[in-house]
PDB file of C-alpha atoms in Angstrom:
ATOM      1  CA  MET A   1      70.997  52.409 214.788  1.00  0.00           C
ATOM      2  CA  ALA A   2      68.771  50.231 216.893  1.00  0.00           C
ATOM      3  CA  ASP A   3      68.527  46.413 215.882  1.00  0.00           C
ATOM      4  CA  ARG A   4      65.324  45.949 213.742  1.00  0.00           C
ATOM      5  CA  ASN A   5      64.284  43.109 216.201  1.00  0.00           C
ATOM      6  CA  GLU A   6      64.408  45.577 219.154  1.00  0.00           C
ATOM      7  CA  ILE A   7      61.834  47.919 217.757  1.00  0.00           C
ATOM      8  CA  ASP A   8      58.085  47.831 216.521  1.00  0.00           C
ATOM      9  CA  LEU A   9      58.376  48.521 212.925  1.00  0.00           C
ATOM     10  CA  GLU A  10      54.603  49.083 212.818  1.00  0.00           C
ATOM     11  CA  ALA A  11      54.835  51.817 215.599  1.00  0.00           C
ATOM     12  CA  THR A  12      53.955  55.340 214.359  1.00  0.00           C
ATOM     13  CA  ARG A  13      53.980  58.831 216.031  1.00  0.00           C
ATOM     14  CA  ALA A  14      52.063  60.189 213.269  1.00  0.00           C
ATOM     15  CA  PRO A  15      48.965  60.910 215.398  1.00  0.00           C
ATOM     16  CA  VAL A  16      51.032  62.818 217.989  1.00  0.00           C
ATOM     17  CA  ILE A  17      52.760  65.011 215.207  1.00  0.00           C
ATOM     18  CA  LEU A  18      49.543  65.779 213.299  1.00  0.00           C
ATOM     19  CA  GLY A  19      47.191  66.082 216.263  1.00  0.00           C
ATOM     20  CA  GLY A  20      49.196  68.451 218.044  1.00  0.00           C
ATOM     21  CA  ILE A  21      50.036  70.937 215.211  1.00  0.00           C
ATOM     22  CA  VAL A  22      46.457  70.764 213.747  1.00  0.00           C
ATOM     23  CA  ALA A  23      44.799  71.474 217.038  1.00  0.00           C
ATOM     24  CA  ALA A  24      46.990  74.242 217.884  1.00  0.00           C
ATOM     25  CA  SER A  25      46.774  75.612 214.244  1.00  0.00           C
ATOM     26  CA  VAL A  26      42.864  75.666 214.434  1.00  0.00           C
ATOM     27  CA  VAL A  27      42.968  77.483 217.764  1.00  0.00           C
ATOM     28  CA  CYS A  28      45.379  80.087 216.432  1.00  0.00           C
ATOM     29  CA  THR A  29      43.383  80.570 213.082  1.00  0.00           C
ATOM     30  CA  LEU A  30      40.165  80.981 215.246  1.00  0.00           C
ATOM     31  CA  PHE A  31      41.624  83.628 217.591  1.00  0.00           C
ATOM     32  CA  THR A  32      43.281  85.476 214.472  1.00  0.00           C
ATOM     33  CA  ALA A  33      39.904  85.402 212.671  1.00  0.00           C
ATOM     34  CA  ALA A  34      38.148  86.908 215.711  1.00  0.00           C
ATOM     35  CA  ARG A  35      40.959  89.566 216.022  1.00  0.00           C
ATOM     36  CA  LEU A  36      40.543  90.461 212.403  1.00  0.00           C
ATOM     37  CA  TRP A  37      36.858  90.617 212.594  1.00  0.00           C
ATOM     38  CA  VAL A  38      36.972  92.901 215.581  1.00  0.00           C
ATOM     39  CA  ARG A  39      39.811  95.097 214.173  1.00  0.00           C
ATOM     40  CA  GLY A  40      38.418  95.425 210.876  1.00  0.00           C
ATOM     41  CA  LYS A  41      34.700  95.236 211.158  1.00  0.00           C
ATOM     42  CA  ILE A  42      34.127  97.078 214.579  1.00  0.00           C
ATOM     43  CA  LEU A  43      37.258  99.367 214.768  1.00  0.00           C
ATOM     44  CA  GLY A  44      37.581  99.759 210.957  1.00  0.00           C
ATOM     45  CA  ARG A  45      41.306  99.408 210.822  1.00  0.00           C
ATOM     46  CA  LEU A  46      43.850  96.925 210.650  1.00  0.00           C
ATOM     47  CA  HIS A  47      47.600  97.737 212.046  1.00  0.00           C
ATOM     48  CA  ALA A  48      51.026  96.298 211.363  1.00  0.00           C
ATOM     49  CA  ASP A  49      50.623  93.585 214.117  1.00  0.00           C
ATOM     50  CA  ASP A  50      47.466  92.379 212.564  1.00  0.00           C
ATOM     51  CA  TRP A  51      49.390  91.705 209.208  1.00  0.00           C
ATOM     52  CA  LEU A  52      52.261  90.032 211.172  1.00  0.00           C
ATOM     53  CA  VAL A  53      49.762  87.545 212.905  1.00  0.00           C
ATOM     54  CA  VAL A  54      48.216  86.720 209.654  1.00  0.00           C
ATOM     55  CA  ALA A  55      51.635  86.115 208.138  1.00  0.00           C
ATOM     56  CA  SER A  56      52.435  83.824 211.031  1.00  0.00           C
ATOM     57  CA  VAL A  57      49.249  81.805 210.599  1.00  0.00           C
ATOM     58  CA  ILE A  58      49.911  81.303 207.057  1.00  0.00           C
ATOM     59  CA  SER A  59      53.404  79.854 208.013  1.00  0.00           C
ATOM     60  CA  ILE A  60      51.711  77.742 210.553  1.00  0.00           C
ATOM     61  CA  TRP A  61      49.421  76.166 207.795  1.00  0.00           C
ATOM     62  CA  VAL A  62      52.139  75.850 205.291  1.00  0.00           C
ATOM     63  CA  SER A  63      54.196  73.871 208.127  1.00  0.00           C
ATOM     64  CA  VAL A  64      50.974  71.675 208.715  1.00  0.00           C
ATOM     65  CA  ALA A  65      50.816  71.069 204.960  1.00  0.00           C
ATOM     66  CA  ILE A  66      54.335  69.948 204.702  1.00  0.00           C
ATOM     67  CA  ALA A  67      53.963  67.694 208.038  1.00  0.00           C
ATOM     68  CA  PHE A  68      51.178  65.872 206.296  1.00  0.00           C
ATOM     69  CA  VAL A  69      53.315  65.311 203.225  1.00  0.00           C
ATOM     70  CA  ALA A  70      56.229  64.064 205.562  1.00  0.00           C
ATOM     71  CA  VAL A  71      53.806  61.805 207.457  1.00  0.00           C
ATOM     72  CA  GLU A  72      52.397  60.401 204.307  1.00  0.00           C
ATOM     73  CA  HIS A  73      56.047  59.156 203.427  1.00  0.00           C
ATOM     74  CA  GLY A  74      56.740  57.757 207.007  1.00  0.00           C
ATOM     75  CA  ASN A  75      57.544  60.413 209.204  1.00  0.00           C
ATOM     76  CA  GLY A  76      56.738  59.527 212.785  1.00  0.00           C
ATOM     77  CA  ARG A  77      57.997  56.034 212.228  1.00  0.00           C
ATOM     78  CA  HIS A  78      61.174  54.350 212.970  1.00  0.00           C
ATOM     79  CA  LEU A  79      63.706  54.829 209.996  1.00  0.00           C
ATOM     80  CA  GLU A  80      64.458  51.013 210.021  1.00  0.00           C
ATOM     81  CA  ALA A  81      60.964  50.481 209.117  1.00  0.00           C
ATOM     82  CA  LEU A  82      61.258  52.667 205.993  1.00  0.00           C
ATOM     83  CA  ASN A  83      63.281  51.936 202.643  1.00  0.00           C
ATOM     84  CA  GLN A  84      65.846  54.235 201.660  1.00  0.00           C
ATOM     85  CA  LYS A  85      63.685  56.174 199.369  1.00  0.00           C
ATOM     86  CA  GLN A  86      61.014  56.780 202.093  1.00  0.00           C
ATOM     87  CA  GLN A  87      63.999  57.730 204.451  1.00  0.00           C
ATOM     88  CA  GLU A  88      65.348  60.288 202.060  1.00  0.00           C
ATOM     89  CA  THR A  89      61.655  61.731 201.422  1.00  0.00           C
ATOM     90  CA  VAL A  90      61.053  61.882 205.287  1.00  0.00           C
ATOM     91  CA  VAL A  91      64.375  63.920 205.854  1.00  0.00           C
ATOM     92  CA  PHE A  92      63.689  66.287 202.868  1.00  0.00           C
ATOM     93  CA  TRP A  93      60.193  67.395 203.929  1.00  0.00           C
ATOM     94  CA  THR A  94      61.131  67.476 207.531  1.00  0.00           C
ATOM     95  CA  LEU A  95      64.042  70.040 206.736  1.00  0.00           C
ATOM     96  CA  VAL A  96      61.621  71.865 204.282  1.00  0.00           C
ATOM     97  CA  GLY A  97      59.111  72.192 207.184  1.00  0.00           C
ATOM     98  CA  PHE A  98      61.443  73.513 209.849  1.00  0.00           C
ATOM     99  CA  PRO A  99      61.769  77.111 208.566  1.00  0.00           C
ATOM    100  CA  PHE A 100      58.012  77.636 208.309  1.00  0.00           C
ATOM    101  CA  GLY A 101      57.517  76.192 211.911  1.00  0.00           C
ATOM    102  CA  ILE A 102      60.210  78.858 213.103  1.00  0.00           C
ATOM    103  CA  LEU A 103      58.575  81.708 211.345  1.00  0.00           C
ATOM    104  CA  SER A 104      55.207  80.712 212.798  1.00  0.00           C
ATOM    105  CA  PHE A 105      56.399  81.656 216.516  1.00  0.00           C
ATOM    106  CA  GLY A 106      59.061  84.408 215.422  1.00  0.00           C
ATOM    107  CA  LEU A 107      56.742  86.616 213.671  1.00  0.00           C
ATOM    108  CA  PRO A 108      54.199  87.056 216.542  1.00  0.00           C
ATOM    109  CA  LYS A 109      56.910  88.305 218.770  1.00  0.00           C
ATOM    110  CA  LEU A 110      57.185  91.247 216.391  1.00  0.00           C
ATOM    111  CA  ALA A 111      53.565  91.688 216.141  1.00  0.00           C
ATOM    112  CA  VAL A 112      53.528  92.130 220.143  1.00  0.00           C
ATOM    113  CA  VAL A 113      56.211  94.619 220.035  1.00  0.00           C
ATOM    114  CA  ALA A 114      54.160  96.560 217.284  1.00  0.00           C
ATOM    115  CA  LEU A 115      51.095  96.418 219.504  1.00  0.00           C
ATOM    116  CA  LEU A 116      52.770  97.325 222.778  1.00  0.00           C
ATOM    117  CA  THR A 117      54.868 100.289 221.347  1.00  0.00           C
ATOM    118  CA  ARG A 118      51.542 101.518 219.912  1.00  0.00           C
ATOM    119  CA  ILE A 119      49.199 101.331 223.045  1.00  0.00           C
ATOM    120  CA  MET A 120      51.775 101.446 225.968  1.00  0.00           C
ATOM    121  CA  ASN A 121      53.808 104.493 224.583  1.00  0.00           C
ATOM    122  CA  PRO A 122      57.068 103.521 225.758  1.00  0.00           C
ATOM    123  CA  SER A 123      60.233 105.930 225.669  1.00  0.00           C
ATOM    124  CA  ARG A 124      62.147 106.148 222.599  1.00  0.00           C
ATOM    125  CA  MET A 125      65.043 104.159 224.351  1.00  0.00           C
ATOM    126  CA  HIS A 126      62.649 101.478 225.422  1.00  0.00           C
ATOM    127  CA  LYS A 127      61.108 101.163 222.211  1.00  0.00           C
ATOM    128  CA  ALA A 128      64.530 100.679 220.358  1.00  0.00           C
ATOM    129  CA  ILE A 129      65.305  98.148 222.948  1.00  0.00           C
ATOM    130  CA  LEU A 130      61.984  96.121 222.273  1.00  0.00           C
ATOM    131  CA  TRP A 131      62.707  96.003 218.606  1.00  0.00           C
ATOM    132  CA  THR A 132      66.153  95.268 218.950  1.00  0.00           C
ATOM    133  CA  MET A 133      65.325  92.157 221.165  1.00  0.00           C
ATOM    134  CA  THR A 134      62.705  90.844 218.916  1.00  0.00           C
ATOM    135  CA  LEU A 135      64.491  91.570 215.710  1.00  0.00           C
ATOM    136  CA  GLY A 136      67.515  89.860 217.230  1.00  0.00           C
ATOM    137  CA  CYS A 137      65.561  86.888 218.387  1.00  0.00           C
ATOM    138  CA  ASN A 138      64.021  86.509 214.791  1.00  0.00           C
ATOM    139  CA  VAL A 139      67.596  86.652 213.423  1.00  0.00           C
ATOM    140  CA  LEU A 140      68.870  83.978 215.535  1.00  0.00           C
ATOM    141  CA  LEU A 141      65.588  81.716 214.688  1.00  0.00           C
ATOM    142  CA  VAL A 142      66.208  82.280 211.019  1.00  0.00           C
ATOM    143  CA  LEU A 143      69.878  81.150 211.369  1.00  0.00           C
ATOM    144  CA  ASN A 144      68.713  78.087 213.276  1.00  0.00           C
ATOM    145  CA  ALA A 145      66.844  77.047 210.188  1.00  0.00           C
ATOM    146  CA  LEU A 146      69.657  77.895 207.872  1.00  0.00           C
ATOM    147  CA  PHE A 147      72.193  75.940 209.886  1.00  0.00           C
ATOM    148  CA  LEU A 148      69.733  72.939 210.004  1.00  0.00           C
ATOM    149  CA  LEU A 149      69.556  73.061 206.343  1.00  0.00           C
ATOM    150  CA  GLY A 150      73.310  74.001 205.752  1.00  0.00           C
ATOM    151  CA  ARG A 151      75.052  71.736 208.298  1.00  0.00           C
ATOM    152  CA  CYS A 152      76.278  69.218 205.759  1.00  0.00           C
ATOM    153  CA  GLN A 153      78.203  70.093 202.476  1.00  0.00           C
ATOM    154  CA  PRO A 154      76.651  69.491 200.022  1.00  0.00           C
ATOM    155  CA  ALA A 155      73.217  70.026 201.658  1.00  0.00           C
ATOM    156  CA  GLU A 156      71.741  67.434 199.345  1.00  0.00           C
ATOM    157  CA  SER A 157      73.657  64.577 201.168  1.00  0.00           C
ATOM    158  CA  GLN A 158      71.137  64.967 204.065  1.00  0.00           C
ATOM    159  CA  TRP A 159      68.361  63.837 201.891  1.00  0.00           C
ATOM    160  CA  ASN A 160      70.024  61.893 199.229  1.00  0.00           C
ATOM    161  CA  PHE A 161      72.087  58.976 200.994  1.00  0.00           C
ATOM    162  CA  ASP A 162      74.019  57.973 197.818  1.00  0.00           C
ATOM    163  CA  ILE A 163      75.800  61.316 198.095  1.00  0.00           C
ATOM    164  CA  GLU A 164      78.619  61.439 200.647  1.00  0.00           C
ATOM    165  CA  GLY A 165      78.830  64.580 202.573  1.00  0.00           C
ATOM    166  CA  THR A 166      80.645  66.288 205.429  1.00  0.00           C
ATOM    167  CA  CYS A 167      78.432  67.380 208.279  1.00  0.00           C
ATOM    168  CA  TRP A 168      79.038  69.500 211.491  1.00  0.00           C
ATOM    169  CA  ASP A 169      78.841  67.604 214.911  1.00  0.00           C
ATOM    170  CA  PRO A 170      75.111  67.635 215.729  1.00  0.00           C
ATOM    171  CA  ARG A 171      76.048  68.812 219.090  1.00  0.00           C
ATOM    172  CA  VAL A 172      76.858  72.226 217.701  1.00  0.00           C
ATOM    173  CA  LEU A 173      73.344  72.552 216.274  1.00  0.00           C
ATOM    174  CA  VAL A 174      71.855  71.316 219.491  1.00  0.00           C
ATOM    175  CA  ILE A 175      73.793  73.853 221.707  1.00  0.00           C
ATOM    176  CA  TYR A 176      72.929  76.716 219.117  1.00  0.00           C
ATOM    177  CA  ALA A 177      69.223  75.571 219.257  1.00  0.00           C
ATOM    178  CA  ILE A 178      69.204  75.557 223.039  1.00  0.00           C
ATOM    179  CA  VAL A 179      70.673  79.060 223.342  1.00  0.00           C
ATOM    180  CA  THR A 180      68.093  80.422 220.766  1.00  0.00           C
ATOM    181  CA  GLY A 181      65.344  78.625 222.360  1.00  0.00           C
ATOM    182  CA  ALA A 182      66.377  80.038 225.936  1.00  0.00           C
ATOM    183  CA  TYR A 183      66.460  83.615 224.393  1.00  0.00           C
ATOM    184  CA  SER A 184      63.131  83.048 222.765  1.00  0.00           C
ATOM    185  CA  ALA A 185      61.670  82.050 226.271  1.00  0.00           C
ATOM    186  CA  PHE A 186      63.155  85.156 227.692  1.00  0.00           C
ATOM    187  CA  ILE A 187      61.799  87.506 225.210  1.00  0.00           C
ATOM    188  CA  ASP A 188      58.262  85.890 225.559  1.00  0.00           C
ATOM    189  CA  PHE A 189      58.497  86.338 229.277  1.00  0.00           C
ATOM    190  CA  TYR A 190      59.660  90.021 229.031  1.00  0.00           C
ATOM    191  CA  LEU A 191      56.872  90.889 226.539  1.00  0.00           C
ATOM    192  CA  ALA A 192      54.378  89.273 228.909  1.00  0.00           C
ATOM    193  CA  VAL A 193      55.627  90.971 232.104  1.00  0.00           C
ATOM    194  CA  TYR A 194      56.232  94.420 230.671  1.00  0.00           C
ATOM    195  CA  PRO A 195      52.485  95.357 229.885  1.00  0.00           C
ATOM    196  CA  ALA A 196      51.668  93.758 233.234  1.00  0.00           C
ATOM    197  CA  LEU A 197      53.977  95.981 235.274  1.00  0.00           C
ATOM    198  CA  THR A 198      52.844  99.195 233.372  1.00  0.00           C
ATOM    199  CA  LEU A 199      49.150  98.447 233.725  1.00  0.00           C
ATOM    200  CA  SER A 200      49.664  97.707 237.367  1.00  0.00           C
ATOM    201  CA  ARG A 201      50.660 101.522 237.712  1.00  0.00           C
ATOM    202  CA  LEU A 202      47.704 102.991 235.844  1.00  0.00           C
ATOM    203  CA  GLN A 203      44.348 104.320 237.754  1.00  0.00           C
ATOM    204  CA  MET A 204      41.564 102.046 236.337  1.00  0.00           C
ATOM    205  CA  LYS A 205      38.929  99.415 237.546  1.00  0.00           C
ATOM    206  CA  ARG A 206      40.452  96.326 238.717  1.00  0.00           C
ATOM    207  CA  LYS A 207      38.419  94.015 236.596  1.00  0.00           C
ATOM    208  CA  LYS A 208      39.502  96.013 233.504  1.00  0.00           C
ATOM    209  CA  LYS A 209      43.026  96.113 234.617  1.00  0.00           C
ATOM    210  CA  ILE A 210      43.115  92.284 235.237  1.00  0.00           C
ATOM    211  CA  GLY A 211      41.484  91.549 231.823  1.00  0.00           C
ATOM    212  CA  LEU A 212      44.028  93.716 230.092  1.00  0.00           C
ATOM    213  CA  MET A 213      46.865  92.011 232.009  1.00  0.00           C
ATOM    214  CA  ILE A 214      45.705  88.686 230.929  1.00  0.00           C
ATOM    215  CA  ALA A 215      45.009  89.674 227.404  1.00  0.00           C
ATOM    216  CA  LEU A 216      48.402  91.347 226.990  1.00  0.00           C
ATOM    217  CA  GLY A 217      50.262  88.780 229.086  1.00  0.00           C
ATOM    218  CA  ILE A 218      49.008  85.673 227.518  1.00  0.00           C
ATOM    219  CA  GLY A 219      52.378  85.214 225.575  1.00  0.00           C
ATOM    220  CA  SER A 220      53.684  83.884 228.953  1.00  0.00           C
ATOM    221  CA  ALA A 221      52.365  80.532 227.928  1.00  0.00           C
ATOM    222  CA  SER A 222      55.020  80.602 225.063  1.00  0.00           C
ATOM    223  CA  THR A 223      57.564  80.827 227.592  1.00  0.00           C
ATOM    224  CA  ALA A 224      56.697  77.524 229.142  1.00  0.00           C
ATOM    225  CA  VAL A 225      56.529  75.737 225.861  1.00  0.00           C
ATOM    226  CA  ALA A 226      60.012  77.418 224.776  1.00  0.00           C
ATOM    227  CA  ILE A 227      61.638  76.047 227.887  1.00  0.00           C
ATOM    228  CA  TYR A 228      60.095  72.529 227.413  1.00  0.00           C
ATOM    229  CA  LYS A 229      61.338  72.396 223.898  1.00  0.00           C
ATOM    230  CA  CYS A 230      64.780  73.371 225.168  1.00  0.00           C
ATOM    231  CA  THR A 231      64.940  70.248 227.190  1.00  0.00           C
ATOM    232  CA  ARG A 232      63.874  68.210 223.959  1.00  0.00           C
ATOM    233  CA  LEU A 233      66.296  69.773 221.770  1.00  0.00           C
ATOM    234  CA  PRO A 234      69.075  67.222 222.413  1.00  0.00           C
ATOM    235  CA  LEU A 235      66.850  64.667 220.260  1.00  0.00           C
ATOM    236  CA  LEU A 236      68.211  66.716 217.236  1.00  0.00           C
ATOM    237  CA  ALA A 237      71.480  64.831 217.664  1.00  0.00           C
ATOM    238  CA  ALA A 238      69.763  61.482 217.190  1.00  0.00           C
ATOM    239  CA  LYS A 239      70.371  59.704 214.094  1.00  0.00           C
ATOM    240  CA  ASP A 240      66.684  59.392 213.296  1.00  0.00           C
ATOM    241  CA  PHE A 241      65.832  62.807 214.462  1.00  0.00           C
ATOM    242  CA  SER A 242      63.535  63.453 211.525  1.00  0.00           C
ATOM    243  CA  SER A 243      61.262  60.565 212.254  1.00  0.00           C
ATOM    244  CA  TRP A 244      60.564  58.823 215.679  1.00  0.00           C
ATOM    245  CA  LYS A 245      62.548  60.759 218.234  1.00  0.00           C
ATOM    246  CA  ALA A 246      61.754  64.205 216.808  1.00  0.00           C
ATOM    247  CA  ALA A 247      57.915  63.547 217.212  1.00  0.00           C
ATOM    248  CA  PRO A 248      57.661  65.807 220.429  1.00  0.00           C
ATOM    249  CA  LEU A 249      59.395  68.721 218.557  1.00  0.00           C
ATOM    250  CA  LEU A 250      57.516  68.340 215.316  1.00  0.00           C
ATOM    251  CA  SER A 251      54.096  68.405 217.159  1.00  0.00           C
ATOM    252  CA  GLN A 252      54.674  71.818 218.728  1.00  0.00           C
ATOM    253  CA  PRO A 253      55.488  74.694 216.234  1.00  0.00           C
ATOM    254  CA  ALA A 254      51.984  76.272 216.410  1.00  0.00           C
ATOM    255  CA  SER A 255      51.966  75.994 220.266  1.00  0.00           C
ATOM    256  CA  GLN A 256      54.289  78.832 220.704  1.00  0.00           C
ATOM    257  CA  PHE A 257      52.246  81.159 218.569  1.00  0.00           C
ATOM    258  CA  SER A 258      51.017  84.071 220.782  1.00  0.00           C
ATOM    259  CA  ASN A 259      48.321  85.956 219.590  1.00  0.00           C
ATOM    260  CA  PRO A 260      48.500  89.671 221.196  1.00  0.00           C
TER     261      PRO A 260
END
């Protein structure tokens, strides 16, 4: 751990953490509200993909609320600047918030597949492949959260420093997270490219075709975010990963939300 004299004990990355997730969450919520209004009011019907997106937005805001609680107790600051009780509370709420952040960008993948299989009419085999890929991705993401919470025995030793526990080598968690993140990026890329290729073969006006390609391929932005996060995941191996060094990760859960 760094020498207290070598760090700025007053420094905080709370604005980075909260500013990033609140801004992204507001944008996601506005897009979802517009989507529900169009589907419900104008088209008169909501589909499974709409409800999956709603569940994702709820997960986002739960994650945001938990982030505010964690920041209130010192998240975003160097652990050396906090007393033991504050450190324990920061670690606890950071760990609690991770599963909701993971759900917030796992569920939209299922929503995209539900939408694409309804409007693109893929073959039975292709439909099975799409669902298998995205369900598998969500399973890997959930396991990521479970491994993070259960990497120490007893688990309570992570947020109660008076309890001695036995923990995995943090590199195991980092490697698994990188593999999962890379697979998630591949899924986002595939779900963006597939409708674009399908639409390119259809006979329709060019402007309409381009508009649909952009609308259905917007999830490709999630690919870039996922790749960037993979490059930052080694931060999980830092001793104070839940506070100062993890700010780049904690500020981005909602940014991988793709609203189909």
